[in-house]
mmCIF file of C-alpha atoms in Angstrom:
data_model
loop_
_atom_site.group_PDB
_atom_site.id
_atom_site.type_symbol
_atom_site.label_atom_id
_atom_site.label_comp_id
_atom_site.label_asym_id
_atom_site.label_seq_id
_atom_site.Cartn_x
_atom_site.Cartn_y
_atom_site.Cartn_z
ATOM 1 C CA MET K 147 -52.624 -16.033 -21.418
ATOM 2 C CA ASN K 148 -52.743 -18.934 -18.620
ATOM 3 C CA GLN K 149 -49.077 -20.069 -17.030
ATOM 4 C CA GLU K 150 -49.548 -23.299 -18.769
ATOM 5 C CA THR K 151 -50.517 -21.829 -22.648
ATOM 6 C CA LYS K 152 -47.270 -19.969 -21.963
ATOM 7 C CA VAL K 153 -45.264 -22.650 -21.203
ATOM 8 C CA ALA K 154 -46.249 -24.633 -24.374
ATOM 9 C CA ASN K 155 -45.713 -21.741 -26.093
ATOM 10 C CA GLU K 156 -42.218 -21.876 -25.011
ATOM 11 C CA LEU K 157 -42.122 -25.241 -25.195
ATOM 12 C CA GLN K 158 -42.514 -25.442 -28.874
ATOM 13 C CA LYS K 159 -40.416 -22.364 -29.523
ATOM 14 C CA MET K 160 -37.840 -24.346 -28.221
ATOM 15 C CA MET K 161 -38.533 -27.424 -30.334
ATOM 16 C CA THR K 162 -38.515 -25.290 -33.292
ATOM 17 C CA TRP K 163 -34.865 -23.986 -32.687
ATOM 18 C CA ASN K 164 -33.758 -27.608 -31.461
ATOM 19 C CA LEU K 165 -32.923 -27.145 -28.336
ATOM 20 C CA VAL K 166 -34.689 -30.224 -26.271
ATOM 21 C CA PRO K 167 -32.745 -33.834 -26.788
ATOM 22 C CA VAL K 168 -34.340 -35.600 -29.514
ATOM 23 C CA SER K 169 -35.016 -38.519 -26.540
ATOM 24 C CA VAL K 170 -37.733 -36.298 -25.159
ATOM 25 C CA GLN K 171 -38.817 -34.400 -28.209
ATOM 26 C CA GLU K 172 -41.915 -36.907 -28.003
ATOM 27 C CA ASP K 173 -42.951 -36.240 -24.276
ATOM 28 C CA ILE K 174 -42.787 -32.807 -25.227
ATOM 29 C CA ASN K 175 -44.915 -32.858 -27.489
ATOM 30 C CA GLU K 176 -47.567 -34.890 -25.495
ATOM 31 C CA ILE K 177 -47.079 -32.268 -23.015
ATOM 32 C CA CYS K 178 -47.291 -29.289 -24.972
ATOM 33 C CA ASP K 179 -50.656 -30.706 -26.210
ATOM 34 C CA SER K 180 -51.763 -31.630 -22.337
ATOM 35 C CA LEU K 181 -50.792 -27.925 -21.066
ATOM 36 C CA MET K 182 -53.091 -26.016 -24.550
ATOM 37 C CA ASN K 183 -56.218 -28.679 -24.319
ATOM 38 C CA GLY K 184 -55.890 -27.888 -20.100
ATOM 39 C CA SER K 185 -55.867 -31.881 -18.827
ATOM 40 C CA VAL K 186 -52.285 -31.502 -17.095
ATOM 41 C CA LYS K 187 -51.616 -28.683 -14.879
ATOM 42 C CA LEU K 188 -47.507 -27.717 -15.057
ATOM 43 C CA HIS K 189 -47.290 -28.713 -10.712
ATOM 44 C CA ASP K 190 -48.901 -32.668 -12.021
ATOM 45 C CA LEU K 191 -45.961 -32.603 -14.384
ATOM 46 C CA GLU K 192 -43.345 -32.590 -11.404
ATOM 47 C CA ASN K 193 -42.607 -36.162 -11.327
ATOM 48 C CA ARG K 194 -41.525 -36.945 -15.095
ATOM 49 C CA ASP K 195 -38.156 -38.044 -16.349
ATOM 50 C CA PRO K 196 -35.706 -35.166 -14.217
ATOM 51 C CA PHE K 197 -34.620 -34.514 -18.639
ATOM 52 C CA VAL K 198 -38.429 -33.776 -19.209
ATOM 53 C CA VAL K 199 -38.652 -31.660 -16.048
ATOM 54 C CA GLU K 200 -35.478 -30.161 -17.280
ATOM 55 C CA MET K 201 -36.758 -28.427 -20.012
ATOM 56 C CA ILE K 202 -40.052 -27.278 -18.746
ATOM 57 C CA HIS K 203 -38.184 -25.663 -15.866
ATOM 58 C CA LYS K 204 -36.187 -24.083 -18.744
ATOM 59 C CA ALA K 205 -39.534 -23.114 -20.392
ATOM 60 C CA MET K 206 -40.862 -21.777 -17.345
ATOM 61 C CA ASN K 207 -37.962 -19.333 -17.203
ATOM 62 C CA GLN K 208 -38.510 -18.273 -20.056
ATOM 63 C CA ALA K 209 -41.754 -17.145 -20.021
ATOM 64 C CA GLY K 210 -41.649 -15.695 -17.316
ATOM 65 C CA LYS K 211 -39.127 -13.179 -18.243
#
């Protein structure tokens, strides 16, 4: 499993546990889909909304454990 898939899975878990603010849930859903199908890489997401980037970083940290 590549890093993008791991992060997408972690983001989905965070969504399930209501750890993602409502204001960025739609963006996170789109990002998960894009990461899973390989149309975007993690480094491509660094210029997104700061709240989205924060959620991605949290997921990356969790996926790395």
